[in-house]
Amino acid sequence: MYTSADYVVAEENREAYEGVCGLADRACGNVAICGPRQSGKTHLLAVGKERAGKKALLVPTAAIMLRFDLDLDDDFFDTLGEIPVLFVDEVEAAADHPETAKLLELMVAE
């Protein structure tokens, strides 16, 4: 499990760290980040989620895609709209999934 206790802030990631923490502190906004594998994206989002507490949700893109693929009729998407801070992980997975890509576009635009 990723926590802020073992997250290392360095010159290379300081701007991303401060941006995620700023959103978490203000409890408003959506964050979707992309970058190379094993670069610390998931860890950074987990730190933001930890910092924002119950006001935030960290959801992997795969969870969104699965709900589209299974055509699940649940409150998941309504819940996403009600969360003050939404951290979306593994955004790269949405590239080949047209419905998820459209949803992420809308989320970023909003």
mmCIF file of N, CA and C in Angstrom:
data_model
loop_
_atom_site.group_PDB
_atom_site.id
_atom_site.type_symbol
_atom_site.label_atom_id
_atom_site.label_comp_id
_atom_site.label_asym_id
_atom_site.label_seq_id
_atom_site.Cartn_x
_atom_site.Cartn_y
_atom_site.Cartn_z
ATOM 1 N N MET A 1 0.844 -1.187 0.000
ATOM 2 C CA MET A 1 0.000 0.000 0.000
ATOM 3 C C MET A 1 0.883 1.242 0.000
ATOM 4 N N TYR A 2 0.523 2.172 -0.847
ATOM 5 C CA TYR A 2 1.278 3.410 -0.944
ATOM 6 C C TYR A 2 0.792 4.414 0.096
ATOM 7 N N THR A 3 1.737 5.101 0.738
ATOM 8 C CA THR A 3 1.383 6.133 1.718
ATOM 9 C C THR A 3 2.297 7.339 1.552
ATOM 10 N N SER A 4 1.908 8.424 2.178
ATOM 11 C CA SER A 4 2.735 9.623 2.134
ATOM 12 C C SER A 4 4.022 9.438 2.927
ATOM 13 N N ALA A 5 4.010 8.518 3.892
ATOM 14 C CA ALA A 5 5.195 8.306 4.722
ATOM 15 C C ALA A 5 6.390 7.816 3.913
ATOM 16 N N ASP A 6 6.120 7.079 2.819
ATOM 17 C CA ASP A 6 7.235 6.561 2.032
ATOM 18 C C ASP A 6 7.329 7.197 0.643
ATOM 19 N N TYR A 7 6.631 8.307 0.444
ATOM 20 C CA TYR A 7 6.723 9.027 -0.835
ATOM 21 C C TYR A 7 7.895 9.990 -0.767
ATOM 22 N N VAL A 8 8.760 9.949 -1.745
ATOM 23 C CA VAL A 8 9.943 10.805 -1.779
ATOM 24 C C VAL A 8 9.688 11.959 -2.748
ATOM 25 N N VAL A 9 9.742 13.168 -2.225
ATOM 26 C CA VAL A 9 9.593 14.356 -3.066
ATOM 27 C C VAL A 9 10.988 14.781 -3.506
ATOM 28 N N ALA A 10 11.158 14.853 -4.823
ATOM 29 C CA ALA A 10 12.437 15.247 -5.399
ATOM 30 C C ALA A 10 12.203 16.397 -6.370
ATOM 31 N N GLU A 11 13.267 16.953 -6.881
ATOM 32 C CA GLU A 11 13.145 18.062 -7.831
ATOM 33 C C GLU A 11 12.295 17.662 -9.038
ATOM 34 N N GLU A 12 12.435 16.421 -9.488
ATOM 35 C CA GLU A 12 11.737 15.955 -10.683
ATOM 36 C C GLU A 12 10.226 15.799 -10.498
ATOM 37 N N ASN A 13 9.771 15.573 -9.289
ATOM 38 C CA ASN A 13 8.344 15.341 -9.070
ATOM 39 C C ASN A 13 7.684 16.394 -8.170
ATOM 40 N N ARG A 14 8.442 17.392 -7.778
ATOM 41 C CA ARG A 14 7.927 18.386 -6.830
ATOM 42 C C ARG A 14 6.695 19.117 -7.369
ATOM 43 N N GLU A 15 6.705 19.526 -8.628
ATOM 44 C CA GLU A 15 5.572 20.265 -9.191
ATOM 45 C C GLU A 15 4.301 19.398 -9.199
ATOM 46 N N ALA A 16 4.432 18.146 -9.595
ATOM 47 C CA ALA A 16 3.276 17.241 -9.596
ATOM 48 C C ALA A 16 2.782 17.008 -8.172
ATOM 49 N N TYR A 17 3.706 16.812 -7.251
ATOM 50 C CA TYR A 17 3.350 16.595 -5.849
ATOM 51 C C TYR A 17 2.594 17.792 -5.286
ATOM 52 N N GLU A 18 3.116 18.975 -5.517
ATOM 53 C CA GLU A 18 2.468 20.183 -5.000
ATOM 54 C C GLU A 18 1.098 20.398 -5.637
ATOM 55 N N GLY A 19 0.966 20.076 -6.926
ATOM 56 C CA GLY A 19 -0.325 20.208 -7.591
ATOM 57 C C GLY A 19 -1.362 19.259 -7.021
ATOM 58 N N VAL A 20 -0.985 18.002 -6.830
ATOM 59 C CA VAL A 20 -1.903 17.015 -6.270
ATOM 60 C C VAL A 20 -2.267 17.380 -4.832
ATOM 61 N N CYS A 21 -1.297 17.787 -4.050
ATOM 62 C CA CYS A 21 -1.573 18.171 -2.657
ATOM 63 C C CYS A 21 -2.449 19.417 -2.595
ATOM 64 N N GLY A 22 -2.253 20.347 -3.513
ATOM 65 C CA GLY A 22 -3.078 21.549 -3.544
ATOM 66 C C GLY A 22 -4.537 21.218 -3.822
ATOM 67 N N LEU A 23 -4.774 20.329 -4.764
ATOM 68 C CA LEU A 23 -6.152 19.904 -5.042
ATOM 69 C C LEU A 23 -6.747 19.188 -3.842
ATOM 70 N N ALA A 24 -5.947 18.340 -3.233
ATOM 71 C CA ALA A 24 -6.430 17.599 -2.060
ATOM 72 C C ALA A 24 -6.767 18.552 -0.922
ATOM 73 N N ASP A 25 -5.933 19.542 -0.701
ATOM 74 C CA ASP A 25 -6.167 20.504 0.380
ATOM 75 C C ASP A 25 -7.403 21.374 0.122
ATOM 76 N N ARG A 26 -7.622 21.734 -1.138
ATOM 77 C CA ARG A 26 -8.791 22.551 -1.488
ATOM 78 C C ARG A 26 -10.046 21.700 -1.629
ATOM 79 N N ALA A 27 -9.868 20.392 -1.718
ATOM 80 C CA ALA A 27 -10.979 19.445 -1.888
ATOM 81 C C ALA A 27 -11.846 19.805 -3.085
ATOM 82 N N CYS A 28 -11.176 20.096 -4.197
ATOM 83 C CA CYS A 28 -11.930 20.323 -5.428
ATOM 84 C C CYS A 28 -11.046 20.002 -6.614
ATOM 85 N N GLY A 29 -11.641 19.366 -7.616
ATOM 86 C CA GLY A 29 -10.929 19.093 -8.853
ATOM 87 C C GLY A 29 -10.791 17.625 -9.154
ATOM 88 N N ASN A 30 -10.405 17.355 -10.377
ATOM 89 C CA ASN A 30 -10.156 15.993 -10.836
ATOM 90 C C ASN A 30 -8.714 15.897 -11.292
ATOM 91 N N VAL A 31 -8.098 14.763 -11.058
ATOM 92 C CA VAL A 31 -6.713 14.567 -11.458
ATOM 93 C C VAL A 31 -6.606 13.280 -12.240
ATOM 94 N N ALA A 32 -6.038 13.384 -13.413
ATOM 95 C CA ALA A 32 -5.682 12.209 -14.203
ATOM 96 C C ALA A 32 -4.250 12.448 -14.666
ATOM 97 N N ILE A 33 -3.364 11.545 -14.336
ATOM 98 C CA ILE A 33 -1.971 11.732 -14.725
ATOM 99 C C ILE A 33 -1.519 10.562 -15.581
ATOM 100 N N CYS A 34 -0.559 10.844 -16.440
ATOM 101 C CA CYS A 34 0.019 9.772 -17.246
ATOM 102 C C CYS A 34 1.524 9.956 -17.246
ATOM 103 N N GLY A 35 2.218 8.894 -17.531
ATOM 104 C CA GLY A 35 3.669 8.921 -17.544
ATOM 105 C C GLY A 35 4.196 7.517 -17.716
ATOM 106 N N PRO A 36 5.496 7.378 -17.727
ATOM 107 C CA PRO A 36 6.089 6.052 -17.937
ATOM 108 C C PRO A 36 5.751 5.079 -16.807
ATOM 109 N N ARG A 37 5.766 3.800 -17.145
ATOM 110 C CA ARG A 37 5.538 2.765 -16.136
ATOM 111 C C ARG A 37 6.569 2.901 -15.015
ATOM 112 N N GLN A 38 6.114 2.615 -13.818
ATOM 113 C CA GLN A 38 6.985 2.602 -12.640
ATOM 114 C C GLN A 38 7.557 3.979 -12.308
ATOM 115 N N SER A 39 6.853 5.058 -12.692
ATOM 116 C CA SER A 39 7.378 6.394 -12.415
ATOM 117 C C SER A 39 6.799 7.010 -11.143
ATOM 118 N N GLY A 40 5.867 6.299 -10.483
ATOM 119 C CA GLY A 40 5.329 6.790 -9.223
ATOM 120 C C GLY A 40 3.959 7.434 -9.322
ATOM 121 N N LYS A 41 3.283 7.270 -10.452
ATOM 122 C CA LYS A 41 1.967 7.895 -10.642
ATOM 123 C C LYS A 41 0.956 7.413 -9.608
ATOM 124 N N THR A 42 0.845 6.111 -9.451
ATOM 125 C CA THR A 42 -0.122 5.546 -8.507
ATOM 126 C C THR A 42 0.207 5.968 -7.082
ATOM 127 N N HIS A 43 1.477 5.972 -6.744
ATOM 128 C CA HIS A 43 1.904 6.385 -5.409
ATOM 129 C C HIS A 43 1.506 7.843 -5.165
ATOM 130 N N LEU A 44 1.752 8.705 -6.153
ATOM 131 C CA LEU A 44 1.406 10.115 -6.017
ATOM 132 C C LEU A 44 -0.096 10.297 -5.821
ATOM 133 N N LEU A 45 -0.904 9.589 -6.588
ATOM 134 C CA LEU A 45 -2.347 9.704 -6.437
ATOM 135 C C LEU A 45 -2.808 9.176 -5.083
ATOM 136 N N ALA A 46 -2.172 8.122 -4.601
ATOM 137 C CA ALA A 46 -2.513 7.588 -3.277
ATOM 138 C C ALA A 46 -2.195 8.610 -2.184
ATOM 139 N N VAL A 47 -1.104 9.340 -2.354
ATOM 140 C CA VAL A 47 -0.752 10.398 -1.395
ATOM 141 C C VAL A 47 -1.834 11.483 -1.414
ATOM 142 N N GLY A 48 -2.283 11.860 -2.600
ATOM 143 C CA GLY A 48 -3.347 12.857 -2.697
ATOM 144 C C GLY A 48 -4.634 12.382 -2.052
ATOM 145 N N LYS A 49 -4.992 11.125 -2.297
ATOM 146 C CA LYS A 49 -6.203 10.547 -1.702
ATOM 147 C C LYS A 49 -6.083 10.534 -0.187
ATOM 148 N N GLU A 50 -4.932 10.113 0.314
ATOM 149 C CA GLU A 50 -4.702 10.079 1.762
ATOM 150 C C GLU A 50 -4.850 11.481 2.357
ATOM 151 N N ARG A 51 -4.301 12.449 1.674
ATOM 152 C CA ARG A 51 -4.325 13.824 2.175
ATOM 153 C C ARG A 51 -5.747 14.400 2.184
ATOM 154 N N ALA A 52 -6.537 14.080 1.164
ATOM 155 C CA ALA A 52 -7.902 14.600 1.072
ATOM 156 C C ALA A 52 -8.889 13.818 1.925
ATOM 157 N N GLY A 53 -8.538 12.600 2.284
ATOM 158 C CA GLY A 53 -9.402 11.783 3.132
ATOM 159 C C GLY A 53 -10.702 11.398 2.460
ATOM 160 N N LYS A 54 -11.789 11.509 3.202
ATOM 161 C CA LYS A 54 -13.093 11.067 2.708
ATOM 162 C C LYS A 54 -13.658 11.957 1.604
ATOM 163 N N LYS A 55 -13.025 13.094 1.367
ATOM 164 C CA LYS A 55 -13.495 13.991 0.317
ATOM 165 C C LYS A 55 -13.033 13.541 -1.066
ATOM 166 N N ALA A 56 -12.206 12.496 -1.129
ATOM 167 C CA ALA A 56 -11.611 12.081 -2.396
ATOM 168 C C ALA A 56 -11.853 10.608 -2.668
ATOM 169 N N LEU A 57 -11.709 10.268 -3.937
ATOM 170 C CA LEU A 57 -11.812 8.883 -4.380
ATOM 171 C C LEU A 57 -10.688 8.632 -5.362
ATOM 172 N N LEU A 58 -10.015 7.515 -5.200
ATOM 173 C CA LEU A 58 -8.979 7.077 -6.137
ATOM 174 C C LEU A 58 -9.549 5.885 -6.877
ATOM 175 N N VAL A 59 -9.711 6.012 -8.175
ATOM 176 C CA VAL A 59 -10.321 4.937 -8.961
ATOM 177 C C VAL A 59 -9.427 4.616 -10.157
ATOM 178 N N PRO A 60 -9.119 3.338 -10.347
ATOM 179 C CA PRO A 60 -8.357 2.968 -11.542
ATOM 180 C C PRO A 60 -9.263 3.011 -12.772
ATOM 181 N N THR A 61 -8.711 3.399 -13.888
ATOM 182 C CA THR A 61 -9.474 3.449 -15.130
ATOM 183 C C THR A 61 -10.105 2.101 -15.436
ATOM 184 N N ALA A 62 -9.441 1.020 -15.060
ATOM 185 C CA ALA A 62 -9.987 -0.321 -15.310
ATOM 186 C C ALA A 62 -11.356 -0.503 -14.670
ATOM 187 N N ALA A 63 -11.587 0.098 -13.531
ATOM 188 C CA ALA A 63 -12.896 -0.008 -12.870
ATOM 189 C C ALA A 63 -13.972 0.689 -13.685
ATOM 190 N N ILE A 64 -13.624 1.784 -14.321
ATOM 191 C CA ILE A 64 -14.570 2.496 -15.182
ATOM 192 C C ILE A 64 -14.861 1.667 -16.427
ATOM 193 N N MET A 65 -13.799 1.149 -17.051
ATOM 194 C CA MET A 65 -13.964 0.355 -18.265
ATOM 195 C C MET A 65 -14.800 -0.893 -17.997
ATOM 196 N N LEU A 66 -14.590 -1.543 -16.875
ATOM 197 C CA LEU A 66 -15.331 -2.750 -16.540
ATOM 198 C C LEU A 66 -16.823 -2.454 -16.445
ATOM 199 N N ARG A 67 -17.169 -1.350 -15.842
ATOM 200 C CA ARG A 67 -18.589 -0.998 -15.718
ATOM 201 C C ARG A 67 -19.223 -0.738 -17.079
ATOM 202 N N PHE A 68 -18.461 -0.118 -17.987
ATOM 203 C CA PHE A 68 -18.969 0.059 -19.347
ATOM 204 C C PHE A 68 -19.125 -1.293 -20.046
ATOM 205 N N ASP A 69 -18.092 -2.128 -19.959
ATOM 206 C CA ASP A 69 -18.100 -3.415 -20.660
ATOM 207 C C ASP A 69 -19.216 -4.330 -20.186
ATOM 208 N N LEU A 70 -19.490 -4.318 -18.891
ATOM 209 C CA LEU A 70 -20.531 -5.182 -18.334
ATOM 210 C C LEU A 70 -21.901 -4.514 -18.347
ATOM 211 N N ASP A 71 -21.929 -3.258 -18.798
ATOM 212 C CA ASP A 71 -23.179 -2.496 -18.848
ATOM 213 C C ASP A 71 -23.896 -2.531 -17.504
ATOM 214 N N LEU A 72 -23.121 -2.299 -16.450
ATOM 215 C CA LEU A 72 -23.687 -2.334 -15.109
ATOM 216 C C LEU A 72 -24.539 -1.101 -14.846
ATOM 217 N N ASP A 73 -25.700 -1.315 -14.329
ATOM 218 C CA ASP A 73 -26.600 -0.225 -13.976
ATOM 219 C C ASP A 73 -26.462 0.005 -12.467
ATOM 220 N N ASP A 74 -25.467 0.790 -12.109
ATOM 221 C CA ASP A 74 -25.258 1.064 -10.686
ATOM 222 C C ASP A 74 -25.059 2.553 -10.479
ATOM 223 N N ASP A 75 -24.839 2.933 -9.275
ATOM 224 C CA ASP A 75 -24.678 4.340 -8.938
ATOM 225 C C ASP A 75 -23.234 4.815 -9.034
ATOM 226 N N PHE A 76 -22.374 3.983 -9.594
ATOM 227 C CA PHE A 76 -20.952 4.291 -9.657
ATOM 228 C C PHE A 76 -20.693 5.650 -10.311
ATOM 229 N N PHE A 77 -21.296 5.889 -11.482
ATOM 230 C CA PHE A 77 -21.024 7.126 -12.204
ATOM 231 C C PHE A 77 -21.642 8.335 -11.513
ATOM 232 N N ASP A 78 -22.779 8.144 -10.862
ATOM 233 C CA ASP A 78 -23.347 9.231 -10.066
ATOM 234 C C ASP A 78 -22.415 9.581 -8.913
ATOM 235 N N THR A 79 -21.842 8.557 -8.305
ATOM 236 C CA THR A 79 -20.902 8.759 -7.199
ATOM 237 C C THR A 79 -19.683 9.544 -7.664
ATOM 238 N N LEU A 80 -19.174 9.219 -8.859
ATOM 239 C CA LEU A 80 -18.012 9.940 -9.376
ATOM 240 C C LEU A 80 -18.299 11.430 -9.487
ATOM 241 N N GLY A 81 -19.508 11.778 -9.890
ATOM 242 C CA GLY A 81 -19.868 13.181 -10.035
ATOM 243 C C GLY A 81 -20.042 13.914 -8.715
ATOM 244 N N GLU A 82 -20.229 13.177 -7.630
ATOM 245 C CA GLU A 82 -20.459 13.783 -6.324
ATOM 246 C C GLU A 82 -19.187 13.935 -5.497
ATOM 247 N N ILE A 83 -18.110 13.302 -5.910
ATOM 248 C CA ILE A 83 -16.852 13.329 -5.159
ATOM 249 C C ILE A 83 -16.143 14.657 -5.421
ATOM 250 N N PRO A 84 -15.784 15.405 -4.369
ATOM 251 C CA PRO A 84 -15.106 16.688 -4.568
ATOM 252 C C PRO A 84 -13.756 16.564 -5.275
ATOM 253 N N VAL A 85 -12.996 15.505 -4.966
ATOM 254 C CA VAL A 85 -11.693 15.308 -5.604
ATOM 255 C C VAL A 85 -11.639 13.886 -6.126
ATOM 256 N N LEU A 86 -11.422 13.751 -7.422
ATOM 257 C CA LEU A 86 -11.362 12.439 -8.051
ATOM 258 C C LEU A 86 -9.981 12.223 -8.634
ATOM 259 N N PHE A 87 -9.308 11.191 -8.165
ATOM 260 C CA PHE A 87 -8.006 10.809 -8.687
ATOM 261 C C PHE A 87 -8.206 9.593 -9.580
ATOM 262 N N VAL A 88 -7.909 9.725 -10.869
ATOM 263 C CA VAL A 88 -8.082 8.630 -11.827
ATOM 264 C C VAL A 88 -6.709 8.089 -12.174
ATOM 265 N N ASP A 89 -6.535 6.793 -11.951
ATOM 266 C CA ASP A 89 -5.246 6.145 -12.179
ATOM 267 C C ASP A 89 -5.316 5.261 -13.423
ATOM 268 N N GLU A 90 -4.156 4.985 -13.981
ATOM 269 C CA GLU A 90 -4.012 4.084 -15.130
ATOM 270 C C GLU A 90 -4.785 4.606 -16.341
ATOM 271 N N VAL A 91 -4.693 5.896 -16.588
ATOM 272 C CA VAL A 91 -5.420 6.542 -17.675
ATOM 273 C C VAL A 91 -5.034 5.964 -19.033
ATOM 274 N N GLU A 92 -3.811 5.504 -19.162
ATOM 275 C CA GLU A 92 -3.349 4.962 -20.433
ATOM 276 C C GLU A 92 -4.234 3.824 -20.916
ATOM 277 N N ALA A 93 -4.851 3.105 -19.992
ATOM 278 C CA ALA A 93 -5.696 1.962 -20.351
ATOM 279 C C ALA A 93 -6.932 2.392 -21.117
ATOM 280 N N ALA A 94 -7.327 3.639 -21.019
ATOM 281 C CA ALA A 94 -8.545 4.120 -21.671
ATOM 282 C C ALA A 94 -8.353 4.397 -23.156
ATOM 283 N N ALA A 95 -7.132 4.458 -23.600
ATOM 284 C CA ALA A 95 -6.863 4.840 -24.985
ATOM 285 C C ALA A 95 -7.586 3.959 -26.001
ATOM 286 N N ASP A 96 -7.704 2.681 -25.732
ATOM 287 C CA ASP A 96 -8.329 1.755 -26.676
ATOM 288 C C ASP A 96 -9.783 1.454 -26.335
ATOM 289 N N HIS A 97 -10.346 2.168 -25.409
ATOM 290 C CA HIS A 97 -11.729 1.928 -24.986
ATOM 291 C C HIS A 97 -12.524 3.198 -25.263
ATOM 292 N N PRO A 98 -13.338 3.226 -26.329
ATOM 293 C CA PRO A 98 -13.979 4.477 -26.745
ATOM 294 C C PRO A 98 -14.893 5.104 -25.694
ATOM 295 N N GLU A 99 -15.653 4.316 -24.979
ATOM 296 C CA GLU A 99 -16.566 4.881 -23.981
ATOM 297 C C GLU A 99 -15.810 5.504 -22.817
ATOM 298 N N THR A 100 -14.798 4.805 -22.338
ATOM 299 C CA THR A 100 -14.010 5.332 -21.226
ATOM 300 C C THR A 100 -13.257 6.581 -21.654
ATOM 301 N N ALA A 101 -12.699 6.569 -22.845
ATOM 302 C CA ALA A 101 -11.975 7.742 -23.338
ATOM 303 C C ALA A 101 -12.896 8.954 -23.393
ATOM 304 N N LYS A 102 -14.139 8.770 -23.849
ATOM 305 C CA LYS A 102 -15.097 9.875 -23.900
ATOM 306 C C LYS A 102 -15.411 10.387 -22.495
ATOM 307 N N LEU A 103 -15.616 9.461 -21.567
ATOM 308 C CA LEU A 103 -15.922 9.859 -20.192
ATOM 309 C C LEU A 103 -14.765 10.643 -19.588
ATOM 310 N N LEU A 104 -13.553 10.177 -19.786
ATOM 311 C CA LEU A 104 -12.389 10.875 -19.232
ATOM 312 C C LEU A 104 -12.257 12.268 -19.853
ATOM 313 N N GLU A 105 -12.547 12.390 -21.145
ATOM 314 C CA GLU A 105 -12.530 13.704 -21.788
ATOM 315 C C GLU A 105 -13.506 14.655 -21.112
ATOM 316 N N LEU A 106 -14.719 14.159 -20.860
ATOM 317 C CA LEU A 106 -15.730 14.981 -20.197
ATOM 318 C C LEU A 106 -15.293 15.362 -18.795
ATOM 319 N N MET A 107 -14.698 14.423 -18.083
ATOM 320 C CA MET A 107 -14.266 14.683 -16.713
ATOM 321 C C MET A 107 -13.173 15.738 -16.694
ATOM 322 N N VAL A 108 -12.226 15.654 -17.623
ATOM 323 C CA VAL A 108 -11.137 16.626 -17.667
ATOM 324 C C VAL A 108 -11.670 17.997 -18.072
ATOM 325 N N ALA A 109 -12.605 18.033 -19.015
ATOM 326 C CA ALA A 109 -13.180 19.302 -19.469
ATOM 327 C C ALA A 109 -13.956 20.001 -18.357
ATOM 328 N N GLU A 110 -14.603 19.207 -17.503
ATOM 329 C CA GLU A 110 -15.401 19.782 -16.424
ATOM 330 C C GLU A 110 -14.500 20.300 -15.349
#
